[in-house]
Short mmCIF file of C-alpha atoms in Angstrom, two decimals:
data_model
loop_
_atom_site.label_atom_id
_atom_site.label_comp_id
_atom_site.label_asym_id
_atom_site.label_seq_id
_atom_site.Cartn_x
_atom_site.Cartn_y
_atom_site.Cartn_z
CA UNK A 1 -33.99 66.94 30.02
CA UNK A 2 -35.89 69.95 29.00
CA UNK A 3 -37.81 71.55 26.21
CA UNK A 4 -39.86 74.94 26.18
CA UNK A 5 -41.48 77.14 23.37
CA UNK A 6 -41.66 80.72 24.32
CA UNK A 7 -41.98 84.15 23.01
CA UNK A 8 -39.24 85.86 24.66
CA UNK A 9 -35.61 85.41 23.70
CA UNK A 10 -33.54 82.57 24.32
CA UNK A 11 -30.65 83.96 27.69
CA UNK A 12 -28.34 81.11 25.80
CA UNK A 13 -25.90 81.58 28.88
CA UNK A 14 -27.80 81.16 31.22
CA UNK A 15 -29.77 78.08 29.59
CA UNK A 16 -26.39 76.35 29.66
CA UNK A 17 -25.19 77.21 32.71
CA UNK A 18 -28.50 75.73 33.88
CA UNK A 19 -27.75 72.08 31.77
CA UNK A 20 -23.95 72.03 33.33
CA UNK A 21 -24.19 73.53 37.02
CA UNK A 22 -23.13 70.84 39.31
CA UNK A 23 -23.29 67.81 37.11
CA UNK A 24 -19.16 66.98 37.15
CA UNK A 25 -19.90 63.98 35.06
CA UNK A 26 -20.33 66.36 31.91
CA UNK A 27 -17.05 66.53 29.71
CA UNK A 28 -18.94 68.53 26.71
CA UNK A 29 -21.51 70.60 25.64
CA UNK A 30 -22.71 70.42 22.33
CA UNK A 31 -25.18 73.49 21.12
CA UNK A 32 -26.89 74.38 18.51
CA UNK A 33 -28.32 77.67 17.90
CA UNK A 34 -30.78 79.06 14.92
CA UNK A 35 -31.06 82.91 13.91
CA UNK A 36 -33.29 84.58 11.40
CA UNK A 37 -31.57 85.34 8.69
CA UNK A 38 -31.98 88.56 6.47
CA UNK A 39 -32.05 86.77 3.35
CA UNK A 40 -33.99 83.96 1.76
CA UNK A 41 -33.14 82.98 -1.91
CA UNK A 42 -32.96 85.91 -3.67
CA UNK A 43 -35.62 88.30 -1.48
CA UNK A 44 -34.55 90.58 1.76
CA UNK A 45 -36.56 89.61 4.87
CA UNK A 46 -37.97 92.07 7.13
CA UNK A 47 -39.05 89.84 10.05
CA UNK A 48 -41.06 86.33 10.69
CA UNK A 49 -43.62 85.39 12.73
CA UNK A 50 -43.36 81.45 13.72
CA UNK A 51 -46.60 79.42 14.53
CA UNK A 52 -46.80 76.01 16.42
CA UNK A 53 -49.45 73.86 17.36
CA UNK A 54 -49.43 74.45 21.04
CA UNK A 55 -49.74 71.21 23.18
CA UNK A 56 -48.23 69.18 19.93
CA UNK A 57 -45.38 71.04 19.58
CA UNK A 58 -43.99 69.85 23.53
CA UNK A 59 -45.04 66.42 22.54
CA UNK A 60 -42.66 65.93 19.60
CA UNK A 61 -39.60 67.82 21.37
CA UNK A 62 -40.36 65.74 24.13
CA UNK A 63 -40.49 62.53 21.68
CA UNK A 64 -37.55 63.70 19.64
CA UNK A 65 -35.34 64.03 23.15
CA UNK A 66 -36.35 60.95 24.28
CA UNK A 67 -35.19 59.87 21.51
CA UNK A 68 -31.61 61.70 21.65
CA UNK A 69 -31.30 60.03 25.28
CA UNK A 70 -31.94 56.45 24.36
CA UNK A 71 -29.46 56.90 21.49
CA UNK A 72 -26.73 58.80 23.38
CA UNK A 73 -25.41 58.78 26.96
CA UNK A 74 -27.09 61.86 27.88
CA UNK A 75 -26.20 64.13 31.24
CA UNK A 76 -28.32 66.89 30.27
CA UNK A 77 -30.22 67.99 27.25
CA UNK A 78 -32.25 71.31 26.05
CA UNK A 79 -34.42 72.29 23.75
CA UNK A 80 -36.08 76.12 23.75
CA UNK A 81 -38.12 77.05 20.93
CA UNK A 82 -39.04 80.99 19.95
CA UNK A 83 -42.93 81.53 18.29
CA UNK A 84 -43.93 84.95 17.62
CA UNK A 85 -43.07 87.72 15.61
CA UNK A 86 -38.99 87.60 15.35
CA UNK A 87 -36.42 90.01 13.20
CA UNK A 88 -33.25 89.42 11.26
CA UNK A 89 -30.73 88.16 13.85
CA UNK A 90 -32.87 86.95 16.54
CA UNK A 91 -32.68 83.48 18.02
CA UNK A 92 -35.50 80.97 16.97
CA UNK A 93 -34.32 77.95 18.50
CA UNK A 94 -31.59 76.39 20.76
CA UNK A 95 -30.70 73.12 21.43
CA UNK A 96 -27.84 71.38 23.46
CA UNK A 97 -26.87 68.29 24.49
CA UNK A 98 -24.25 67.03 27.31
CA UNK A 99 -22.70 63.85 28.00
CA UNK A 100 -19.30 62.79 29.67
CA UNK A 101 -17.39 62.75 26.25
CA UNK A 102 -17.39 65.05 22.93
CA UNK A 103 -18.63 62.75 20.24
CA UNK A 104 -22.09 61.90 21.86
CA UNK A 105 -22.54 65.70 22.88
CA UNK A 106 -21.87 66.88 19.14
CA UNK A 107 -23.80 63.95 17.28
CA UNK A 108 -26.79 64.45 19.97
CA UNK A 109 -26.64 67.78 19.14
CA UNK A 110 -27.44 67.55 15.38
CA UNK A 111 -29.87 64.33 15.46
CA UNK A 112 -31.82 67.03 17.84
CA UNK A 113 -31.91 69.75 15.05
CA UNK A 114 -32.40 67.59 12.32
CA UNK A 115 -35.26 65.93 13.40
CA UNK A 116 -36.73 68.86 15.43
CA UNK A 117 -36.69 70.35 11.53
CA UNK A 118 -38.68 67.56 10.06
CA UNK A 119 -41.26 66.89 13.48
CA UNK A 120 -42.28 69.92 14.68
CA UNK A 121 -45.26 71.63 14.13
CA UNK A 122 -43.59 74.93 13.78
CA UNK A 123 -44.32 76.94 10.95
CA UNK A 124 -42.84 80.27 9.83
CA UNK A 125 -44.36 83.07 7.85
CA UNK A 126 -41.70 85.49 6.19
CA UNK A 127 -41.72 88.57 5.33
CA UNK A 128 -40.08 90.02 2.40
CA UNK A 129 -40.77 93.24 0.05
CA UNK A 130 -42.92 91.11 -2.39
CA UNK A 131 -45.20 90.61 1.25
CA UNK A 132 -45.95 87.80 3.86
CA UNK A 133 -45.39 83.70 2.78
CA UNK A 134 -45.39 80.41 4.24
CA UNK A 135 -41.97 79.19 4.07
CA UNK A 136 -41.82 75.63 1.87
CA UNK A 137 -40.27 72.51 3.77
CA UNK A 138 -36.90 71.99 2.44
CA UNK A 139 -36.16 68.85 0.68
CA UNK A 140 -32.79 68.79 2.44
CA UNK A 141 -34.39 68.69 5.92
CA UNK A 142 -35.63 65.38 5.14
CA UNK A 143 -32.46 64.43 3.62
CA UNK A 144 -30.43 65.42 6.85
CA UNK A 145 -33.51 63.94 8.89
CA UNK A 146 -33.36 60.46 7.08
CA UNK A 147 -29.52 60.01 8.22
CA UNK A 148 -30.59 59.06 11.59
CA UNK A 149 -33.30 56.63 10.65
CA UNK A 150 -32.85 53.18 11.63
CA UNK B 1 -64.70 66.26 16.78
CA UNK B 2 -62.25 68.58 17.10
CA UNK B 3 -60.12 69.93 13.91
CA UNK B 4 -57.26 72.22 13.94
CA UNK B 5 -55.27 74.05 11.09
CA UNK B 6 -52.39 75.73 11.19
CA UNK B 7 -50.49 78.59 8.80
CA UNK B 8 -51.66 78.61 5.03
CA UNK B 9 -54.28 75.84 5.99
CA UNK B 10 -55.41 78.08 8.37
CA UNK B 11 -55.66 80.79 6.46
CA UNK B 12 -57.13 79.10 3.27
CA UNK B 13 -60.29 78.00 5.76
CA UNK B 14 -60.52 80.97 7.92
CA UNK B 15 -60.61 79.73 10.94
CA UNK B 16 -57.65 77.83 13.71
CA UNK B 17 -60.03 75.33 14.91
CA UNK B 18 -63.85 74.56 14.76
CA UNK B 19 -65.87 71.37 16.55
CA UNK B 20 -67.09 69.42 13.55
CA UNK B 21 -69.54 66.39 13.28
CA UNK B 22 -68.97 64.01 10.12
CA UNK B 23 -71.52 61.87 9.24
CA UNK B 24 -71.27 58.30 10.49
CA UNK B 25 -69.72 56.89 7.63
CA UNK B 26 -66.74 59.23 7.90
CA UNK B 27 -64.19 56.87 9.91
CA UNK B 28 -60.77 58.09 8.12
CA UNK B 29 -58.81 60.70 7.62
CA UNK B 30 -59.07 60.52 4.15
CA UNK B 31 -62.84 60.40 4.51
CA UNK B 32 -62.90 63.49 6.83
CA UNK B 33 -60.98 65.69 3.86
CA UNK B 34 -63.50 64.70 1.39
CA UNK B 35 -66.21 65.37 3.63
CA UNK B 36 -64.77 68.80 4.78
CA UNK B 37 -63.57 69.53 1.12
CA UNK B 38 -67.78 69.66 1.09
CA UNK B 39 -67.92 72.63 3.30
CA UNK B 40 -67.01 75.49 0.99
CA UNK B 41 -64.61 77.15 -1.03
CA UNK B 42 -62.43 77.90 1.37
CA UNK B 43 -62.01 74.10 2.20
CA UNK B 44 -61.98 72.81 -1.34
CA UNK B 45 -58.62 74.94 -1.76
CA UNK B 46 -57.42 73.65 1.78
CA UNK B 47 -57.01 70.13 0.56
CA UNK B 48 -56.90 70.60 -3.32
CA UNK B 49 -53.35 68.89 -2.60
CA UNK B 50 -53.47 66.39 0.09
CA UNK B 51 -49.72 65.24 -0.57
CA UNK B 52 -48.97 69.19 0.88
CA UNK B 53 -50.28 68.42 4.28
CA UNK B 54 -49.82 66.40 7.33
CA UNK B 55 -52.24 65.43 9.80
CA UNK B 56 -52.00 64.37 13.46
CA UNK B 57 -54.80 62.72 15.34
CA UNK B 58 -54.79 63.48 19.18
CA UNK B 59 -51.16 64.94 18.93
CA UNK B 60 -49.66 62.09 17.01
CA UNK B 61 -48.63 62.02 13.31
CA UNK B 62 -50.93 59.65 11.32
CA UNK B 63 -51.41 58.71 7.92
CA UNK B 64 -54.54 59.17 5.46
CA UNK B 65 -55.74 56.02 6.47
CA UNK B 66 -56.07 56.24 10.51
CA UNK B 67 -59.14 56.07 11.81
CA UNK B 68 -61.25 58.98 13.36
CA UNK B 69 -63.61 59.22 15.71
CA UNK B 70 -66.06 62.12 17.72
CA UNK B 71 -63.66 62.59 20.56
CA UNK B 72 -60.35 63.22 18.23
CA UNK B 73 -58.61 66.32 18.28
CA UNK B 74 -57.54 65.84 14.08
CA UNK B 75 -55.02 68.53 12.86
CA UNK B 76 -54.12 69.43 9.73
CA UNK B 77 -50.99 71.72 8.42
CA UNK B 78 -48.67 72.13 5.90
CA UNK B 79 -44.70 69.98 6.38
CA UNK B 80 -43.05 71.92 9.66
CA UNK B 81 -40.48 74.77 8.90
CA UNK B 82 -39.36 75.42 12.22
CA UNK B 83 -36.04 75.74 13.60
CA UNK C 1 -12.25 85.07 13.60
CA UNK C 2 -10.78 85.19 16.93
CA UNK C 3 -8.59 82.42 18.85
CA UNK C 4 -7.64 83.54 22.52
CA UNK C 5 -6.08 81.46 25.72
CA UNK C 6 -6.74 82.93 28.91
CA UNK C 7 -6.76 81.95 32.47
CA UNK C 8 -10.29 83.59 33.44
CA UNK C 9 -13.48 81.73 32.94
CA UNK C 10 -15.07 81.96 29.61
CA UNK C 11 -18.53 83.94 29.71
CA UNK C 12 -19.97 81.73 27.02
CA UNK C 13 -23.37 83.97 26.37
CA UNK C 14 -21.65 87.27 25.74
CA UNK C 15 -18.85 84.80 23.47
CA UNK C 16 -21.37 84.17 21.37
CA UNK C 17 -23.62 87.17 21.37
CA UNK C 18 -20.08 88.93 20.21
CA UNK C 19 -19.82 86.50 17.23
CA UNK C 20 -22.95 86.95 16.17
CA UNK C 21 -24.51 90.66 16.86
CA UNK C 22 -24.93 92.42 13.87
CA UNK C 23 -24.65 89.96 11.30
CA UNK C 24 -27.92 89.44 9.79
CA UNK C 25 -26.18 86.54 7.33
CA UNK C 26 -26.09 83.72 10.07
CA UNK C 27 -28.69 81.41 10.32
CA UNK C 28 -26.98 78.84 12.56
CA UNK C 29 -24.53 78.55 15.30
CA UNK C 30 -22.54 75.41 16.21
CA UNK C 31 -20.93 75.71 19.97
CA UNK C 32 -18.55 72.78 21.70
CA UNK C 33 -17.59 73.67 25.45
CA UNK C 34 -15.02 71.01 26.95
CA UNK C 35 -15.69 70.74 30.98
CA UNK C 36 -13.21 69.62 33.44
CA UNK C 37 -15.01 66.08 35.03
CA UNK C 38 -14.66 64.84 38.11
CA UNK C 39 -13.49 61.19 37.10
CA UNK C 40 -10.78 59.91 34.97
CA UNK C 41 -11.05 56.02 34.02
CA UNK C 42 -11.45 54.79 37.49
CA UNK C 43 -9.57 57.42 39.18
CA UNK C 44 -11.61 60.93 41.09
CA UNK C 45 -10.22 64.21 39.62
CA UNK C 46 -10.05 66.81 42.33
CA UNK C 47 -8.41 69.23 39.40
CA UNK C 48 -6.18 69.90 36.77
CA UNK C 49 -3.66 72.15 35.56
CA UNK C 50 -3.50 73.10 31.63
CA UNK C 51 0.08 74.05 30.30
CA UNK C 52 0.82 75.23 27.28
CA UNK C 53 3.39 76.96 24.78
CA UNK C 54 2.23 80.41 24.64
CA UNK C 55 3.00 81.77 21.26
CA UNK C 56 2.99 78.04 19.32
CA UNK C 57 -0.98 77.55 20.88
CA UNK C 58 -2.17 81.10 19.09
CA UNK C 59 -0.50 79.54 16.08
CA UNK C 60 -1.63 76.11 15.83
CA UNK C 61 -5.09 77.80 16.84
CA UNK C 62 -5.00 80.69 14.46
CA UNK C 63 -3.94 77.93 11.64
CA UNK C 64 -7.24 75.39 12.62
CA UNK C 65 -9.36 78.21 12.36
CA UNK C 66 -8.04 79.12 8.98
CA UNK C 67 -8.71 75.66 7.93
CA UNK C 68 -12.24 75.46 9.17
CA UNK C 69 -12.74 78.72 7.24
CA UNK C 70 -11.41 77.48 4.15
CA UNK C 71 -13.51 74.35 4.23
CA UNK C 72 -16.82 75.91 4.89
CA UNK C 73 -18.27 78.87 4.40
CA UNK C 74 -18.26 80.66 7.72
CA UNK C 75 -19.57 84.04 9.02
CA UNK C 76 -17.78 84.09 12.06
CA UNK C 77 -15.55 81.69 14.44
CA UNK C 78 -14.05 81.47 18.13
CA UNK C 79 -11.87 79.54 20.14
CA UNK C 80 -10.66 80.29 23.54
CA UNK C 81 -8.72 77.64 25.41
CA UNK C 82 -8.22 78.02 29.59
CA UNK C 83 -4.80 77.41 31.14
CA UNK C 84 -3.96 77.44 34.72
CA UNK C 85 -5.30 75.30 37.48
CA UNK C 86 -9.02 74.22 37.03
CA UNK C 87 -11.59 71.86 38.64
CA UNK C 88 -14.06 69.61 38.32
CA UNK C 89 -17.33 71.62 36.29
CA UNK C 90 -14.78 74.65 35.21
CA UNK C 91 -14.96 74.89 30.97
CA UNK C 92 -11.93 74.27 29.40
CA UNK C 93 -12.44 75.22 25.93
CA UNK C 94 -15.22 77.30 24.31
CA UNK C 95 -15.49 76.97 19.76
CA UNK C 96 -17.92 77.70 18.03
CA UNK C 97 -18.63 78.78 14.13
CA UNK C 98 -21.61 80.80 12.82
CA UNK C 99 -22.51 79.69 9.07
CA UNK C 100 -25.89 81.08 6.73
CA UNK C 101 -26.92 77.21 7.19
CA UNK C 102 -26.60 74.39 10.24
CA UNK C 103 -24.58 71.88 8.43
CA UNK C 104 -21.59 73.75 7.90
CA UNK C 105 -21.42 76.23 11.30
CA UNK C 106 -22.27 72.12 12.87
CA UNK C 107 -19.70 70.54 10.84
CA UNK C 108 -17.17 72.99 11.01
CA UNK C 109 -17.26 72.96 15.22
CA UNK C 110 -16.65 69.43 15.36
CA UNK C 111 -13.76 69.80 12.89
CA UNK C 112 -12.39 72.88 14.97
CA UNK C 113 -12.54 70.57 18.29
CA UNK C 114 -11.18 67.16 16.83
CA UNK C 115 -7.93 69.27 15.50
CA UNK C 116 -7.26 71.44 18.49
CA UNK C 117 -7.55 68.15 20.69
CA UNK C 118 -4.72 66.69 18.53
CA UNK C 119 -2.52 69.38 17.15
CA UNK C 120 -2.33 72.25 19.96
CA UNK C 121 0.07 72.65 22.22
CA UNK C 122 -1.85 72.13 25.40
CA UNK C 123 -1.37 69.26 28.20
CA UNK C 124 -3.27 68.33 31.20
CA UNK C 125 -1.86 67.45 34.31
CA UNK C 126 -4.32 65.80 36.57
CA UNK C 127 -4.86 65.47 40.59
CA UNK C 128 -5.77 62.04 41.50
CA UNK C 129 -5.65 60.65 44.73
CA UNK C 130 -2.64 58.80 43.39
CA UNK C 131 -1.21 61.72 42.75
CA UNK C 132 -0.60 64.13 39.80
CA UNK C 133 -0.44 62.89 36.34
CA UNK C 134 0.29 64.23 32.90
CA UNK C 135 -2.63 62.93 30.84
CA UNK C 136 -1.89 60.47 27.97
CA UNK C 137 -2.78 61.13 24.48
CA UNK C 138 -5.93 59.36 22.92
CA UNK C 139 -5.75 57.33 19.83
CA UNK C 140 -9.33 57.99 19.71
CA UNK C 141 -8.61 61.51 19.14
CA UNK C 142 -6.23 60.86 16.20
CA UNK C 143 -8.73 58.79 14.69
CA UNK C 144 -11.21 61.69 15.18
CA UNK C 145 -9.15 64.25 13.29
CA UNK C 146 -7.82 61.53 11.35
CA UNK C 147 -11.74 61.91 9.50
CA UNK C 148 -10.85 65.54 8.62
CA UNK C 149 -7.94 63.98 6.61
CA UNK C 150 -8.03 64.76 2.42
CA UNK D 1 19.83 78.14 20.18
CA UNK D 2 16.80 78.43 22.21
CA UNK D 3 15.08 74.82 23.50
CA UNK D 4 12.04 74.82 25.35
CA UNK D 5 10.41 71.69 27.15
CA UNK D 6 6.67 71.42 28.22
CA UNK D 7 5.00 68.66 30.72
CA UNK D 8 6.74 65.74 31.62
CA UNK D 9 9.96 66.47 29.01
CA UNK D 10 10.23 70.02 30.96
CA UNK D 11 9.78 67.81 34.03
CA UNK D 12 12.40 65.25 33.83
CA UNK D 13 14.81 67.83 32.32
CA UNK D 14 14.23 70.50 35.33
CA UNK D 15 13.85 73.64 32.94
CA UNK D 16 11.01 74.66 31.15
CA UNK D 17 13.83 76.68 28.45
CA UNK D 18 17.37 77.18 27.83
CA UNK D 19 20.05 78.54 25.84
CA UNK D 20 22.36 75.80 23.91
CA UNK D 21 25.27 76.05 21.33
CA UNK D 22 25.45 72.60 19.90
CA UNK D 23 28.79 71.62 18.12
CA UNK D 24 28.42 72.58 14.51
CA UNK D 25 27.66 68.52 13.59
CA UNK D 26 24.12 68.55 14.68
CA UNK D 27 22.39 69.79 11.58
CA UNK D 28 19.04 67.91 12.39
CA UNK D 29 16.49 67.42 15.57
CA UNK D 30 17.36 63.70 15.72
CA UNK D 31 21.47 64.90 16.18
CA UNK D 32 20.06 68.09 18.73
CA UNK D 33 18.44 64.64 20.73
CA UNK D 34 21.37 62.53 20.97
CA UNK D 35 23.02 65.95 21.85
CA UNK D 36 20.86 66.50 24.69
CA UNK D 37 21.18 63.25 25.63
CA UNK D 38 24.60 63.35 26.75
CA UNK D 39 23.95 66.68 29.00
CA UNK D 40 22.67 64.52 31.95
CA UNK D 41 20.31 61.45 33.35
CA UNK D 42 17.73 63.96 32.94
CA UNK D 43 18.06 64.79 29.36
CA UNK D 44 18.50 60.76 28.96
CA UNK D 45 15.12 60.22 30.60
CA UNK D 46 13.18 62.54 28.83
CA UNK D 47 14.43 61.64 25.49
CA UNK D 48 14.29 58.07 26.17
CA UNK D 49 11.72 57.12 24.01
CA UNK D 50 10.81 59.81 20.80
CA UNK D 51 8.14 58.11 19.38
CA UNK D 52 6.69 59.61 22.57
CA UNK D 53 8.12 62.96 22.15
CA UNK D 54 6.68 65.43 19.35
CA UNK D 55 9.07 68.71 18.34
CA UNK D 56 8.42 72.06 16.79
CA UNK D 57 10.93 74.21 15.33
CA UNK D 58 10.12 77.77 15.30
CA UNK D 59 6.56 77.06 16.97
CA UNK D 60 5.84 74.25 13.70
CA UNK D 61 5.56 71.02 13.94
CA UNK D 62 8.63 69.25 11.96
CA UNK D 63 9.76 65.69 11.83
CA UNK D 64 12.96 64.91 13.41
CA UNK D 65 15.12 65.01 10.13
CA UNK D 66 13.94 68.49 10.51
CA UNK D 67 17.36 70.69 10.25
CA UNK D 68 17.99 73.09 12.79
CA UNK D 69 20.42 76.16 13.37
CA UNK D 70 21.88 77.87 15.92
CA UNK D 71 19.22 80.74 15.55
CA UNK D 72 15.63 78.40 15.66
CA UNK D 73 13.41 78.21 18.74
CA UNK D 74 13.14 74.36 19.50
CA UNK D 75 10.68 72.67 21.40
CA UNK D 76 9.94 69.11 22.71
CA UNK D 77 6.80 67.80 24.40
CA UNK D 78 4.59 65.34 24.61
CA UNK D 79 1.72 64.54 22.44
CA UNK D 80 -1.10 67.32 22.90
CA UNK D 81 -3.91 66.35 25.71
CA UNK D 82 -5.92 69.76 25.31
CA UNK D 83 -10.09 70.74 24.91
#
């Protein structure tokens, strides 16, 4: 159980092989990985530059793992987060869940992203030709978010 | 008190964070934005639409209604787009 | 779009930087790994041995894929499949898909695994200290692909 | 006609492929089974029960009114345990 914000990229390799070494109870891995895209609606984006609220941030990816774990028969989990300045086709976030059978892995796996989406103070500023904007929250986030609620 | 703002909050006020110190009678969130909406332009913009921002209180998400007090760390930013 | 079945280990990080390198369209990357474990209803795995019916598995693989593809919108896929003798911790099976958006590369990588679990032509036999076993089929797998049914 | 057998089929049968030239009557994979069959205890074991045996003609899966000819690649295994 892990989560990290950091400016440098995410070595997705070796962050799994980290979650799975020696842990033979683990029967999948379920991972999900974000990239900057080079588009956004209609505009071309040059590059991003994601802001968090540093202390916060940990607090809700610990909360929102915690979470994961008392809803799924965890082995291993991850979260790394990316803040800085990032360009079209870098990594901004991965998360990954393990557990002794493929269901739990994969549905961990999602319920992380989804809620990491709607609870984290992250905040990204794009670039485009038309110049620098906040990116709006996505009413679909909450929508994919709200599945999990119970 | 301690209040934080992040990305176009942020950047509406001019400042990340600043030590503040509401009169007494400010024991709310909501009565914190009106009283900060006081401070100048910059802040009137801020929080000219409060249902465009969320606020945490010591780290926690909160609602207009939570109570404040001097030692808080209060935070205010638009919803999260990370990921 | 690439299925392969090999005997080496799967080098997961440069599988996925391969799939994704250059293509400033992705925004999200969905990833299942299968890993041998070390214990099998009550029984402890010391290893296993994966057959299969070289020609028929690039088939059946090349045809999932194909389906995933023409139910989501997808910028890039992989599977590769192990054969051979493995043991407990090894990776037995690497998919992933890369989408503009989460919910379909997500979707699309639990679709890819429930399939290939129940339609190719792979079968596991496994080292007990009873002995060596072929591994019986799950209903719970039929029921999982079963889902992907329409 | 070329017949291949994977896992416990190719087990109990002792080869994982062979060459076979049915009489002309077995049109289908349920007549190639009863075929087989009658080649040896082997052949009798594996096919003894094919609801627990899944074919493919010409590397697709078929059902076992399936028909076959003398040219097809036929194969019999058990249901798939892969990923």
């Amino acid at each position: 159980m892990s989560v990290r914000v950091q400016e440098e990229d995410i070595d997705i390799g070796a962050e799994l092989a980290e979650m799975t070494v020696g842990n033979h109870a683990i029967g999948g891995l379920g991972v999900f990985v974000g990239l900057v895209r080079d588009i956004a609606g209609e505009a071309a984006v040059a590059g991003m530059t994601l802001e968090h609220y540093p202390g916060m941030t940990e607090r809700q990816l610990e909360a929102i793992e915690a979470e994961a774990c008392a809803r799924w028969p965890l082995q291993a989990s991850r979260i790394v987060h990316r803040v800085g300045r990032l360009e079209p086709g870098d990594n901004i976030v991965l998360v990954a869940c393990a557990s002794a059978h493929r269901q739990a892995a994969l549905d961990a796996t999602a319920f992380l992203i989804d809620w990491l989406k709607t609870k984290a103070p992250f905040w990204k500023l794009e670039e485009t030709r038309a110049g620098a904007h906040w990116v709006d929250a996505r009413e679909s986030d909450d929508a994919a978010a709200a599945r999990w609620s119970r | 008190m301690k209040v934080l703002y992040f990305a176009w909050v942020r950047q509406r006020i001019g400042v990340g964070h600043e030590a503040v110190t509401p009169p007494p009678e400010v024991l709310t969130i909501s009565a914190l934005v009106d009283w900060l909406r006081t401070r100048g332009p910059g802040y009137a913009e801020a929080f000219a639409d409060t249902r465009a921002i969320r606020c945490a209180v010591n780290q926690e998400y909160v609602e207009p209604d939570h109570p404040v007090a001097s030692g808080d760390e209060v935070a205010f930013f638009p919803p999260v787009t990370g990921g």
